């Protein structure tokens, strides 16, 4: 059924969670799936910049989807980075089966699970502790880094969030305008220039503050400035696996 | 009477298939548009390689009353070539997005074909005789020595083998920044519109260096862009009226007499969203991929990802009829989003007008996946799913209806949703304007079906 696009693995909640969160068995929660959809959409948007001339209709529809998710996540304030993996394993397949998202909202209300747990494995926490200081410098509020990702989100006000997000969408649409031949370069001008390598591109994207929408992908790195890109990258060695899964490299 | 119900339902039979047999599809051979001319005698296809192939129907053989004439290749020409936009460092695809025929005024045929950026008016003419017996030229074209000319004669036309020539008569270029998705010829037969993602332009067929912009939805700030134009069409009878559809599922009807720039619609057609069906994909699947007026102009039909809707031009707040094309895909939208199928743009078309009853739009046809296509009868409310496949190859064999099993136990002969081949999509279909003959394009093959004549 799947002819192209990102290969995704079905997240089997039962097997993986059982070890870490004793007793909590869950199929991928709505939040997890929503996150997965967001990630997928962002990758699609980025990928379409690499095409010769992106299909504007498709880009607009994907961007609108991203906006919707962002708005919903901001509104219900339960935005937490989903990472449900046990310690040793790389955090898998955040691109989980998103069947729940296909259900109508009424079905979802019935089937929705509780707020997603947002525990991080120890590795992530140590990475993030290091980066959190940088994160906080950009934020108005300071929160304990236990759930760093949620902090990143919450620290910025919803307005700001939207602002950042908007700005990144702006960049996307500017590139769609094809103002300059090196549109992709412009988009990533503040990112490490090795964007030609898809892995690195996504890694760079994940660690770039300017791209607000990437906050969502920043489970594993801080929204630090580009100067710390290389630092982030080395820290991300553990996480190459995730990137690989994201881009099926 | 077309599909009027009861025993009069059309029985579709395989007639012909055109195109390569092998499964390995050359990219250039992918069919991107199909269109009958106004008489139905000619059938044009455009492909990704920028070529136009025109088929001509054989004159009906009076002795063979059980079948209508076959379509054979009449003319093939390269309409568009790939171009390179040096300013943006981008390639401009030569793929033919749309072909529209002009009504025939003289011996020659004219059609408009367009790629993403440039529209061309092609003249297709026949030559079956040539003049012979010139005074100053030899038969091979060389000029004769004037001193050898001692007599005067009148050249005469002598028959020759039929030659069909296609020549570009007008090239309408440089008017579109974005990708052209539609062209539509006005009922005045003098002007036509071309629509891209954000703008619609009005052209005069004789004038290539100017066009009028009649719709512009580009926001001042591209960052605010949330909606694009997906299709546009002129009203069949009212030469100042046209409609355009959007990626948000709306259709706007505009009157060019109201103002020069038709940014304010006269009517806005939109169905309120069903809140119980809302999902993150709601907007994407509401995006309209095609809009077609009925023959009378009283109704119009729109195609979105999962359905076909019939609108009464007098009622803006909801369609009068909705037909589900492949509702079983609703639970698969995530996967279809992932593999990009959710962005497939299916077209739709009306039946032709019957000999006896003119201008009645009763049957709707549209494509789906797995090389299936669907027809909906507005009168009987019956629908049918048929397949375009080489397995039903025998002429005059009635096509067997297909059924997709959405869930539960699959019956014999049904196909389950997960077995559908999403690579085999029927995006383009066309219905002969006067007969029950349909042209259905799979990826690189063109199927022609006709109704079973008794």
PDB file of N, CA and C in Angstrom, chain A residues 1-8 30 34 37 40-41 44 51-58 60-62 64-65 67-69 72 98-99 101-106 108 166 169-170 173-174 176-178 180-181, chain B residues 87-91 117 178-179 197-198 218 222-223 225-228 230 247-248 275-281 283-284 287 330-341 343 345 418 420 422-423 425:
ATOM      1  N   UNK A   1       0.818  -1.218   0.000  1.00  0.00           N
ATOM      2  CA  UNK A   1       0.000   0.000   0.000  1.00  0.00           C
ATOM      3  C   UNK A   1       0.843   1.255   0.000  1.00  0.00           C
ATOM      4  N   UNK A   2       1.996   1.162   0.543  1.00  0.00           N
ATOM      5  CA  UNK A   2       2.833   2.350   0.631  1.00  0.00           C
ATOM      6  C   UNK A   2       3.856   2.330  -0.484  1.00  0.00           C
ATOM      7  N   UNK A   3       3.776   3.258  -1.339  1.00  0.00           N
ATOM      8  CA  UNK A   3       4.690   3.188  -2.469  1.00  0.00           C
ATOM      9  C   UNK A   3       5.893   4.080  -2.310  1.00  0.00           C
ATOM     10  N   UNK A   4       5.714   5.138  -1.591  1.00  0.00           N
ATOM     11  CA  UNK A   4       6.880   5.984  -1.397  1.00  0.00           C
ATOM     12  C   UNK A   4       6.655   6.768  -0.118  1.00  0.00           C
ATOM     13  N   UNK A   5       7.582   7.592   0.176  1.00  0.00           N
ATOM     14  CA  UNK A   5       7.414   8.347   1.399  1.00  0.00           C
ATOM     15  C   UNK A   5       8.185   7.671   2.505  1.00  0.00           C
ATOM     16  N   UNK A   6       8.064   8.244   3.638  1.00  0.00           N
ATOM     17  CA  UNK A   6       8.850   7.735   4.749  1.00  0.00           C
ATOM     18  C   UNK A   6       8.332   6.401   5.208  1.00  0.00           C
ATOM     19  N   UNK A   7       9.259   5.562   5.394  1.00  0.00           N
ATOM     20  CA  UNK A   7       8.858   4.277   5.938  1.00  0.00           C
ATOM     21  C   UNK A   7       8.650   4.500   7.420  1.00  0.00           C
ATOM     22  N   UNK A   8       7.603   3.981   7.889  1.00  0.00           N
ATOM     23  CA  UNK A   8       7.410   4.168   9.320  1.00  0.00           C
ATOM     24  C   UNK A   8       7.123   2.830   9.942  1.00  0.00           C
ATOM     25  N   UNK A  30      -3.079   9.518  21.323  1.00  0.00           N
ATOM     26  CA  UNK A  30      -3.437  10.563  20.379  1.00  0.00           C
ATOM     27  C   UNK A  30      -2.301  11.567  20.257  1.00  0.00           C
ATOM     28  N   UNK A  34      -0.254  12.486  17.034  1.00  0.00           N
ATOM     29  CA  UNK A  34      -0.292  13.857  16.531  1.00  0.00           C
ATOM     30  C   UNK A  34       1.120  14.371  16.329  1.00  0.00           C
ATOM     31  N   UNK A  37       2.512  12.938  13.235  1.00  0.00           N
ATOM     32  CA  UNK A  37       1.989  13.610  12.052  1.00  0.00           C
ATOM     33  C   UNK A  37       2.702  14.944  11.838  1.00  0.00           C
ATOM     34  N   UNK A  40       6.153  14.263  10.446  1.00  0.00           N
ATOM     35  CA  UNK A  40       6.048  13.857   9.046  1.00  0.00           C
ATOM     36  C   UNK A  40       5.797  15.065   8.154  1.00  0.00           C
ATOM     37  N   UNK A  41       4.915  15.930   8.605  1.00  0.00           N
ATOM     38  CA  UNK A  41       4.570  17.110   7.811  1.00  0.00           C
ATOM     39  C   UNK A  41       5.767  18.025   7.651  1.00  0.00           C
ATOM     40  N   UNK A  44       8.096  16.639   5.188  1.00  0.00           N
ATOM     41  CA  UNK A  44       7.566  16.824   3.830  1.00  0.00           C
ATOM     42  C   UNK A  44       7.816  18.235   3.336  1.00  0.00           C
ATOM     43  N   UNK A  51      13.018  19.997  -4.036  1.00  0.00           N
ATOM     44  CA  UNK A  51      12.557  19.702  -5.379  1.00  0.00           C
ATOM     45  C   UNK A  51      12.790  20.900  -6.262  1.00  0.00           C
ATOM     46  N   UNK A  52      12.680  20.664  -7.519  1.00  0.00           N
ATOM     47  CA  UNK A  52      12.960  21.736  -8.458  1.00  0.00           C
ATOM     48  C   UNK A  52      11.978  22.890  -8.283  1.00  0.00           C
ATOM     49  N   UNK A  53      10.731  22.575  -8.436  1.00  0.00           N
ATOM     50  CA  UNK A  53       9.747  23.627  -8.179  1.00  0.00           C
ATOM     51  C   UNK A  53       8.597  22.994  -7.409  1.00  0.00           C
ATOM     52  N   UNK A  54       8.498  23.333  -6.145  1.00  0.00           N
ATOM     53  CA  UNK A  54       7.507  22.640  -5.325  1.00  0.00           C
ATOM     54  C   UNK A  54       6.087  22.928  -5.789  1.00  0.00           C
ATOM     55  N   UNK A  55       5.258  21.966  -5.592  1.00  0.00           N
ATOM     56  CA  UNK A  55       3.852  22.107  -5.898  1.00  0.00           C
ATOM     57  C   UNK A  55       3.247  23.000  -4.818  1.00  0.00           C
ATOM     58  N   UNK A  56       2.824  24.168  -5.208  1.00  0.00           N
ATOM     59  CA  UNK A  56       2.385  25.151  -4.214  1.00  0.00           C
ATOM     60  C   UNK A  56       1.164  24.687  -3.438  1.00  0.00           C
ATOM     61  N   UNK A  57       0.245  24.063  -4.126  1.00  0.00           N
ATOM     62  CA  UNK A  57      -0.981  23.594  -3.459  1.00  0.00           C
ATOM     63  C   UNK A  57      -0.633  22.602  -2.358  1.00  0.00           C
ATOM     64  N   UNK A  58       0.199  21.655  -2.687  1.00  0.00           N
ATOM     65  CA  UNK A  58       0.589  20.639  -1.711  1.00  0.00           C
ATOM     66  C   UNK A  58       1.289  21.290  -0.526  1.00  0.00           C
ATOM     67  N   UNK A  60       1.059  24.317   0.575  1.00  0.00           N
ATOM     68  CA  UNK A  60       0.124  25.096   1.383  1.00  0.00           C
ATOM     69  C   UNK A  60      -0.710  24.181   2.267  1.00  0.00           C
ATOM     70  N   UNK A  61      -1.149  23.080   1.701  1.00  0.00           N
ATOM     71  CA  UNK A  61      -1.979  22.154   2.484  1.00  0.00           C
ATOM     72  C   UNK A  61      -1.180  21.543   3.630  1.00  0.00           C
ATOM     73  N   UNK A  62       0.059  21.187   3.375  1.00  0.00           N
ATOM     74  CA  UNK A  62       0.874  20.618   4.445  1.00  0.00           C
ATOM     75  C   UNK A  62       1.144  21.676   5.509  1.00  0.00           C
ATOM     76  N   UNK A  64      -0.654  24.190   6.278  1.00  0.00           N
ATOM     77  CA  UNK A  64      -1.884  24.400   7.048  1.00  0.00           C
ATOM     78  C   UNK A  64      -2.086  23.297   8.069  1.00  0.00           C
ATOM     79  N   UNK A  65      -1.731  22.093   7.698  1.00  0.00           N
ATOM     80  CA  UNK A  65      -1.850  20.969   8.626  1.00  0.00           C
ATOM     81  C   UNK A  65      -0.923  21.171   9.815  1.00  0.00           C
ATOM     82  N   UNK A  67       0.160  23.956  10.931  1.00  0.00           N
ATOM     83  CA  UNK A  67      -0.408  25.040  11.741  1.00  0.00           C
ATOM     84  C   UNK A  67      -1.514  24.540  12.653  1.00  0.00           C
ATOM     85  N   UNK A  68      -2.351  23.723  12.080  1.00  0.00           N
ATOM     86  CA  UNK A  68      -3.472  23.175  12.857  1.00  0.00           C
ATOM     87  C   UNK A  68      -2.981  22.410  14.069  1.00  0.00           C
ATOM     88  N   UNK A  69      -2.003  21.559  13.811  1.00  0.00           N
ATOM     89  CA  UNK A  69      -1.474  20.746  14.902  1.00  0.00           C
ATOM     90  C   UNK A  69      -0.861  21.647  15.962  1.00  0.00           C
ATOM     91  N   UNK A  72      -3.517  23.352  17.984  1.00  0.00           N
ATOM     92  CA  UNK A  72      -4.169  22.453  18.924  1.00  0.00           C
ATOM     93  C   UNK A  72      -3.253  22.144  20.087  1.00  0.00           C
ATOM     94  N   UNK A  98      -0.545   6.214  12.873  1.00  0.00           N
ATOM     95  CA  UNK A  98      -1.368   7.375  13.202  1.00  0.00           C
ATOM     96  C   UNK A  98      -2.835   7.127  12.930  1.00  0.00           C
ATOM     97  N   UNK A  99      -3.215   5.897  13.164  1.00  0.00           N
ATOM     98  CA  UNK A  99      -4.603   5.558  12.867  1.00  0.00           C
ATOM     99  C   UNK A  99      -5.602   6.389  13.635  1.00  0.00           C
ATOM    100  N   UNK A 101      -5.563   9.312  14.347  1.00  0.00           N
ATOM    101  CA  UNK A 101      -5.797  10.615  13.746  1.00  0.00           C
ATOM    102  C   UNK A 101      -6.801  10.545  12.622  1.00  0.00           C
ATOM    103  N   UNK A 102      -6.985   9.333  12.109  1.00  0.00           N
ATOM    104  CA  UNK A 102      -7.925   9.207  11.010  1.00  0.00           C
ATOM    105  C   UNK A 102      -9.343   9.111  11.490  1.00  0.00           C
ATOM    106  N   UNK A 103      -9.470   8.863  12.763  1.00  0.00           N
ATOM    107  CA  UNK A 103     -10.828   8.777  13.291  1.00  0.00           C
ATOM    108  C   UNK A 103     -11.404  10.165  13.410  1.00  0.00           C
ATOM    109  N   UNK A 104     -12.720  10.206  13.443  1.00  0.00           N
ATOM    110  CA  UNK A 104     -13.357  11.504  13.621  1.00  0.00           C
ATOM    111  C   UNK A 104     -13.091  11.987  15.031  1.00  0.00           C
ATOM    112  N   UNK A 105     -13.320  13.247  15.234  1.00  0.00           N
ATOM    113  CA  UNK A 105     -13.012  13.822  16.537  1.00  0.00           C
ATOM    114  C   UNK A 105     -13.877  13.205  17.617  1.00  0.00           C
ATOM    115  N   UNK A 106     -15.062  12.789  17.259  1.00  0.00           N
ATOM    116  CA  UNK A 106     -15.941  12.180  18.252  1.00  0.00           C
ATOM    117  C   UNK A 106     -15.360  10.866  18.728  1.00  0.00           C
ATOM    118  N   UNK A 108     -12.332  10.085  18.669  1.00  0.00           N
ATOM    119  CA  UNK A 108     -11.109  10.346  19.413  1.00  0.00           C
ATOM    120  C   UNK A 108     -11.421  10.702  20.854  1.00  0.00           C
ATOM    121  N   UNK A 166       5.311  30.926  12.835  1.00  0.00           N
ATOM    122  CA  UNK A 166       4.933  31.715  11.671  1.00  0.00           C
ATOM    123  C   UNK A 166       6.169  32.077  10.883  1.00  0.00           C
ATOM    124  N   UNK A 169       7.357  29.293   8.860  1.00  0.00           N
ATOM    125  CA  UNK A 169       6.491  29.105   7.710  1.00  0.00           C
ATOM    126  C   UNK A 169       6.755  30.192   6.686  1.00  0.00           C
ATOM    127  N   UNK A 170       7.015  31.384   7.206  1.00  0.00           N
ATOM    128  CA  UNK A 170       7.361  32.483   6.309  1.00  0.00           C
ATOM    129  C   UNK A 170       8.539  32.102   5.450  1.00  0.00           C
ATOM    130  N   UNK A 173       7.582  29.799   2.772  1.00  0.00           N
ATOM    131  CA  UNK A 173       6.875  30.385   1.646  1.00  0.00           C
ATOM    132  C   UNK A 173       7.753  31.322   0.855  1.00  0.00           C
ATOM    133  N   UNK A 174       8.693  31.915   1.537  1.00  0.00           N
ATOM    134  CA  UNK A 174       9.627  32.732   0.778  1.00  0.00           C
ATOM    135  C   UNK A 174      10.402  31.891  -0.190  1.00  0.00           C
ATOM    136  N   UNK A 176       9.387  29.249  -1.442  1.00  0.00           N
ATOM    137  CA  UNK A 176       8.470  28.831  -2.485  1.00  0.00           C
ATOM    138  C   UNK A 176       8.331  29.911  -3.533  1.00  0.00           C
ATOM    139  N   UNK A 177       8.539  31.132  -3.113  1.00  0.00           N
ATOM    140  CA  UNK A 177       8.520  32.232  -4.063  1.00  0.00           C
ATOM    141  C   UNK A 177       9.720  32.170  -4.975  1.00  0.00           C
ATOM    142  N   UNK A 178      10.684  31.402  -4.567  1.00  0.00           N
ATOM    143  CA  UNK A 178      11.883  31.228  -5.375  1.00  0.00           C
ATOM    144  C   UNK A 178      12.545  32.547  -5.676  1.00  0.00           C
ATOM    145  N   UNK A 180      15.418  33.489  -4.920  1.00  0.00           N
ATOM    146  CA  UNK A 180      16.802  33.370  -5.375  1.00  0.00           C
ATOM    147  C   UNK A 180      17.039  31.927  -5.753  1.00  0.00           C
ATOM    148  N   UNK A 181      18.018  31.717  -6.564  1.00  0.00           N
ATOM    149  CA  UNK A 181      18.290  30.343  -6.999  1.00  0.00           C
ATOM    150  C   UNK A 181      18.595  29.430  -5.825  1.00  0.00           C
TER     151      UNK A 181
ATOM    152  N   UNK B  87      16.307  32.659 -14.347  1.00  0.00           N
ATOM    153  CA  UNK B  87      16.232  33.574 -13.205  1.00  0.00           C
ATOM    154  C   UNK B  87      16.069  32.813 -11.902  1.00  0.00           C
ATOM    155  N   UNK B  88      15.288  31.760 -11.948  1.00  0.00           N
ATOM    156  CA  UNK B  88      15.043  31.031 -10.717  1.00  0.00           C
ATOM    157  C   UNK B  88      15.835  29.730 -10.643  1.00  0.00           C
ATOM    158  N   UNK B  89      16.583  29.474 -11.672  1.00  0.00           N
ATOM    159  CA  UNK B  89      17.297  28.195 -11.738  1.00  0.00           C
ATOM    160  C   UNK B  89      16.347  27.023 -11.582  1.00  0.00           C
ATOM    161  N   UNK B  90      15.263  27.066 -12.295  1.00  0.00           N
ATOM    162  CA  UNK B  90      14.290  25.986 -12.188  1.00  0.00           C
ATOM    163  C   UNK B  90      13.911  25.490 -13.560  1.00  0.00           C
ATOM    164  N   UNK B  91      13.664  24.209 -13.611  1.00  0.00           N
ATOM    165  CA  UNK B  91      13.173  23.652 -14.864  1.00  0.00           C
ATOM    166  C   UNK B  91      11.686  23.866 -14.956  1.00  0.00           C
ATOM    167  N   UNK B 117       3.432  26.858 -17.639  1.00  0.00           N
ATOM    168  CA  UNK B 117       3.659  28.298 -17.824  1.00  0.00           C
ATOM    169  C   UNK B 117       3.139  28.879 -19.128  1.00  0.00           C
ATOM    170  N   UNK B 178       2.943  31.310 -11.381  1.00  0.00           N
ATOM    171  CA  UNK B 178       2.723  30.028 -10.725  1.00  0.00           C
ATOM    172  C   UNK B 178       2.264  29.011 -11.762  1.00  0.00           C
ATOM    173  N   UNK B 179       2.003  27.811 -11.317  1.00  0.00           N
ATOM    174  CA  UNK B 179       1.712  26.734 -12.271  1.00  0.00           C
ATOM    175  C   UNK B 179       0.278  26.763 -12.749  1.00  0.00           C
ATOM    176  N   UNK B 197      -2.022  28.866  -9.581  1.00  0.00           N
ATOM    177  CA  UNK B 197      -2.322  28.692  -8.166  1.00  0.00           C
ATOM    178  C   UNK B 197      -2.891  29.948  -7.517  1.00  0.00           C
ATOM    179  N   UNK B 198      -2.513  31.096  -8.031  1.00  0.00           N
ATOM    180  CA  UNK B 198      -2.917  32.321  -7.342  1.00  0.00           C
ATOM    181  C   UNK B 198      -3.631  33.339  -8.235  1.00  0.00           C
ATOM    182  N   UNK B 218      -3.204  36.369  -4.476  1.00  0.00           N
ATOM    183  CA  UNK B 218      -1.894  36.347  -3.823  1.00  0.00           C
ATOM    184  C   UNK B 218      -1.901  37.358  -2.689  1.00  0.00           C
ATOM    185  N   UNK B 222       3.491  36.726   1.398  1.00  0.00           N
ATOM    186  CA  UNK B 222       3.334  35.306   1.078  1.00  0.00           C
ATOM    187  C   UNK B 222       3.241  34.446   2.333  1.00  0.00           C
ATOM    188  N   UNK B 223       3.686  35.004   3.433  1.00  0.00           N
ATOM    189  CA  UNK B 223       3.602  34.263   4.693  1.00  0.00           C
ATOM    190  C   UNK B 223       2.158  34.005   5.075  1.00  0.00           C
ATOM    191  N   UNK B 225      -0.180  33.147   3.081  1.00  0.00           N
ATOM    192  CA  UNK B 225      -0.847  32.296   2.095  1.00  0.00           C
ATOM    193  C   UNK B 225      -1.381  31.029   2.742  1.00  0.00           C
ATOM    194  N   UNK B 226      -2.688  30.827   2.619  1.00  0.00           N
ATOM    195  CA  UNK B 226      -3.255  29.602   3.167  1.00  0.00           C
ATOM    196  C   UNK B 226      -4.182  28.908   2.176  1.00  0.00           C
ATOM    197  N   UNK B 227      -4.407  29.541   1.042  1.00  0.00           N
ATOM    198  CA  UNK B 227      -5.381  28.985   0.104  1.00  0.00           C
ATOM    199  C   UNK B 227      -4.911  29.240  -1.321  1.00  0.00           C
ATOM    200  N   UNK B 228      -5.085  28.251  -2.203  1.00  0.00           N
ATOM    201  CA  UNK B 228      -4.711  28.443  -3.602  1.00  0.00           C
ATOM    202  C   UNK B 228      -5.886  28.086  -4.509  1.00  0.00           C
ATOM    203  N   UNK B 230      -7.449  25.997  -7.424  1.00  0.00           N
ATOM    204  CA  UNK B 230      -7.176  24.645  -7.907  1.00  0.00           C
ATOM    205  C   UNK B 230      -7.760  24.357  -9.287  1.00  0.00           C
ATOM    206  N   UNK B 247      -8.296  25.302  -2.610  1.00  0.00           N
ATOM    207  CA  UNK B 247      -7.767  24.198  -1.819  1.00  0.00           C
ATOM    208  C   UNK B 247      -8.493  24.081  -0.483  1.00  0.00           C
ATOM    209  N   UNK B 248      -9.373  25.025  -0.190  1.00  0.00           N
ATOM    210  CA  UNK B 248     -10.135  24.915   1.055  1.00  0.00           C
ATOM    211  C   UNK B 248     -11.541  24.407   0.795  1.00  0.00           C
ATOM    212  N   UNK B 275     -18.736  18.530  11.809  1.00  0.00           N
ATOM    213  CA  UNK B 275     -17.815  18.504  12.951  1.00  0.00           C
ATOM    214  C   UNK B 275     -17.494  17.092  13.438  1.00  0.00           C
ATOM    215  N   UNK B 276     -18.382  16.177  13.172  1.00  0.00           N
ATOM    216  CA  UNK B 276     -18.105  14.823  13.650  1.00  0.00           C
ATOM    217  C   UNK B 276     -17.086  14.110  12.781  1.00  0.00           C
ATOM    218  N   UNK B 277     -16.828  14.683  11.612  1.00  0.00           N
ATOM    219  CA  UNK B 277     -15.876  14.048  10.719  1.00  0.00           C
ATOM    220  C   UNK B 277     -14.540  14.768  10.680  1.00  0.00           C
ATOM    221  N   UNK B 278     -14.391  15.683  11.598  1.00  0.00           N
ATOM    222  CA  UNK B 278     -13.212  16.530  11.542  1.00  0.00           C
ATOM    223  C   UNK B 278     -11.948  15.781  11.934  1.00  0.00           C
ATOM    224  N   UNK B 279     -10.895  16.011  11.187  1.00  0.00           N
ATOM    225  CA  UNK B 279      -9.603  15.435  11.542  1.00  0.00           C
ATOM    226  C   UNK B 279      -8.543  16.384  10.991  1.00  0.00           C
ATOM    227  N   UNK B 280      -7.318  16.066  11.220  1.00  0.00           N
ATOM    228  CA  UNK B 280      -6.237  16.909  10.703  1.00  0.00           C
ATOM    229  C   UNK B 280      -6.197  16.899   9.187  1.00  0.00           C
ATOM    230  N   UNK B 281      -6.890  15.945   8.607  1.00  0.00           N
ATOM    231  CA  UNK B 281      -6.852  15.829   7.151  1.00  0.00           C
ATOM    232  C   UNK B 281      -8.069  16.445   6.485  1.00  0.00           C
ATOM    233  N   UNK B 283      -9.047  19.432   5.891  1.00  0.00           N
ATOM    234  CA  UNK B 283      -8.842  20.458   4.876  1.00  0.00           C
ATOM    235  C   UNK B 283      -8.271  19.864   3.599  1.00  0.00           C
ATOM    236  N   UNK B 284      -7.310  18.988   3.765  1.00  0.00           N
ATOM    237  CA  UNK B 284      -6.669  18.429   2.580  1.00  0.00           C
ATOM    238  C   UNK B 284      -7.679  17.684   1.718  1.00  0.00           C
ATOM    239  N   UNK B 287     -10.016  19.850  -0.391  1.00  0.00           N
ATOM    240  CA  UNK B 287      -9.448  20.596  -1.511  1.00  0.00           C
ATOM    241  C   UNK B 287     -10.058  20.083  -2.811  1.00  0.00           C
ATOM    242  N   UNK B 330     -11.268   6.709   3.966  1.00  0.00           N
ATOM    243  CA  UNK B 330     -11.277   7.705   5.043  1.00  0.00           C
ATOM    244  C   UNK B 330     -10.456   7.259   6.244  1.00  0.00           C
ATOM    245  N   UNK B 331     -10.478   5.963   6.511  1.00  0.00           N
ATOM    246  CA  UNK B 331      -9.710   5.501   7.669  1.00  0.00           C
ATOM    247  C   UNK B 331      -8.240   5.296   7.332  1.00  0.00           C
ATOM    248  N   UNK B 332      -7.888   5.530   6.092  1.00  0.00           N
ATOM    249  CA  UNK B 332      -6.498   5.327   5.670  1.00  0.00           C
ATOM    250  C   UNK B 332      -5.801   6.641   5.349  1.00  0.00           C
ATOM    251  N   UNK B 333      -6.426   7.722   5.734  1.00  0.00           N
ATOM    252  CA  UNK B 333      -5.909   9.022   5.300  1.00  0.00           C
ATOM    253  C   UNK B 333      -4.478   9.265   5.751  1.00  0.00           C
ATOM    254  N   UNK B 334      -4.133   8.754   6.919  1.00  0.00           N
ATOM    255  CA  UNK B 334      -2.763   8.966   7.392  1.00  0.00           C
ATOM    256  C   UNK B 334      -1.750   8.344   6.457  1.00  0.00           C
ATOM    257  N   UNK B 335      -2.028   7.132   6.070  1.00  0.00           N
ATOM    258  CA  UNK B 335      -1.104   6.458   5.156  1.00  0.00           C
ATOM    259  C   UNK B 335      -1.081   7.156   3.808  1.00  0.00           C
ATOM    260  N   UNK B 336      -2.240   7.605   3.398  1.00  0.00           N
ATOM    261  CA  UNK B 336      -2.318   8.270   2.106  1.00  0.00           C
ATOM    262  C   UNK B 336      -1.650   9.640   2.151  1.00  0.00           C
ATOM    263  N   UNK B 337      -1.608  10.208   3.330  1.00  0.00           N
ATOM    264  CA  UNK B 337      -0.876  11.461   3.495  1.00  0.00           C
ATOM    265  C   UNK B 337       0.624  11.184   3.447  1.00  0.00           C
ATOM    266  N   UNK B 338       0.985  10.116   4.082  1.00  0.00           N
ATOM    267  CA  UNK B 338       2.399   9.764   4.137  1.00  0.00           C
ATOM    268  C   UNK B 338       2.962   9.490   2.753  1.00  0.00           C
ATOM    269  N   UNK B 339       2.210   8.739   1.954  1.00  0.00           N
ATOM    270  CA  UNK B 339       2.735   8.409   0.625  1.00  0.00           C
ATOM    271  C   UNK B 339       2.302   9.406  -0.442  1.00  0.00           C
ATOM    272  N   UNK B 340       1.731  10.515   0.000  1.00  0.00           N
ATOM    273  CA  UNK B 340       1.369  11.626  -0.879  1.00  0.00           C
ATOM    274  C   UNK B 340       0.151  11.384  -1.760  1.00  0.00           C
ATOM    275  N   UNK B 341      -0.435  10.215  -1.663  1.00  0.00           N
ATOM    276  CA  UNK B 341      -1.611   9.960  -2.507  1.00  0.00           C
ATOM    277  C   UNK B 341      -2.753  10.911  -2.196  1.00  0.00           C
ATOM    278  N   UNK B 343      -2.746  13.850  -2.090  1.00  0.00           N
ATOM    279  CA  UNK B 343      -2.658  15.048  -2.931  1.00  0.00           C
ATOM    280  C   UNK B 343      -2.990  14.763  -4.387  1.00  0.00           C
ATOM    281  N   UNK B 345      -4.825  14.527  -7.743  1.00  0.00           N
ATOM    282  CA  UNK B 345      -5.911  15.367  -8.249  1.00  0.00           C
ATOM    283  C   UNK B 345      -6.742  14.596  -9.271  1.00  0.00           C
ATOM    284  N   UNK B 418      -6.755  -3.041   1.479  1.00  0.00           N
ATOM    285  CA  UNK B 418      -5.306  -3.135   1.597  1.00  0.00           C
ATOM    286  C   UNK B 418      -4.658  -3.745   0.368  1.00  0.00           C
ATOM    287  N   UNK B 420      -5.504  -2.791  -2.644  1.00  0.00           N
ATOM    288  CA  UNK B 420      -5.593  -1.837  -3.740  1.00  0.00           C
ATOM    289  C   UNK B 420      -4.209  -1.346  -4.124  1.00  0.00           C
ATOM    290  N   UNK B 422      -2.178   1.569  -5.154  1.00  0.00           N
ATOM    291  CA  UNK B 422      -2.293   3.021  -5.176  1.00  0.00           C
ATOM    292  C   UNK B 422      -1.395   3.658  -6.227  1.00  0.00           C
ATOM    293  N   UNK B 423      -0.617   2.841  -6.888  1.00  0.00           N
ATOM    294  CA  UNK B 423       0.166   3.351  -8.007  1.00  0.00           C
ATOM    295  C   UNK B 423      -0.673   3.424  -9.264  1.00  0.00           C
ATOM    296  N   UNK B 425      -3.606   4.766 -10.643  1.00  0.00           N
ATOM    297  CA  UNK B 425      -4.671   5.726 -10.395  1.00  0.00           C
ATOM    298  C   UNK B 425      -5.247   6.247 -11.702  1.00  0.00           C
TER     299      UNK B 425
END
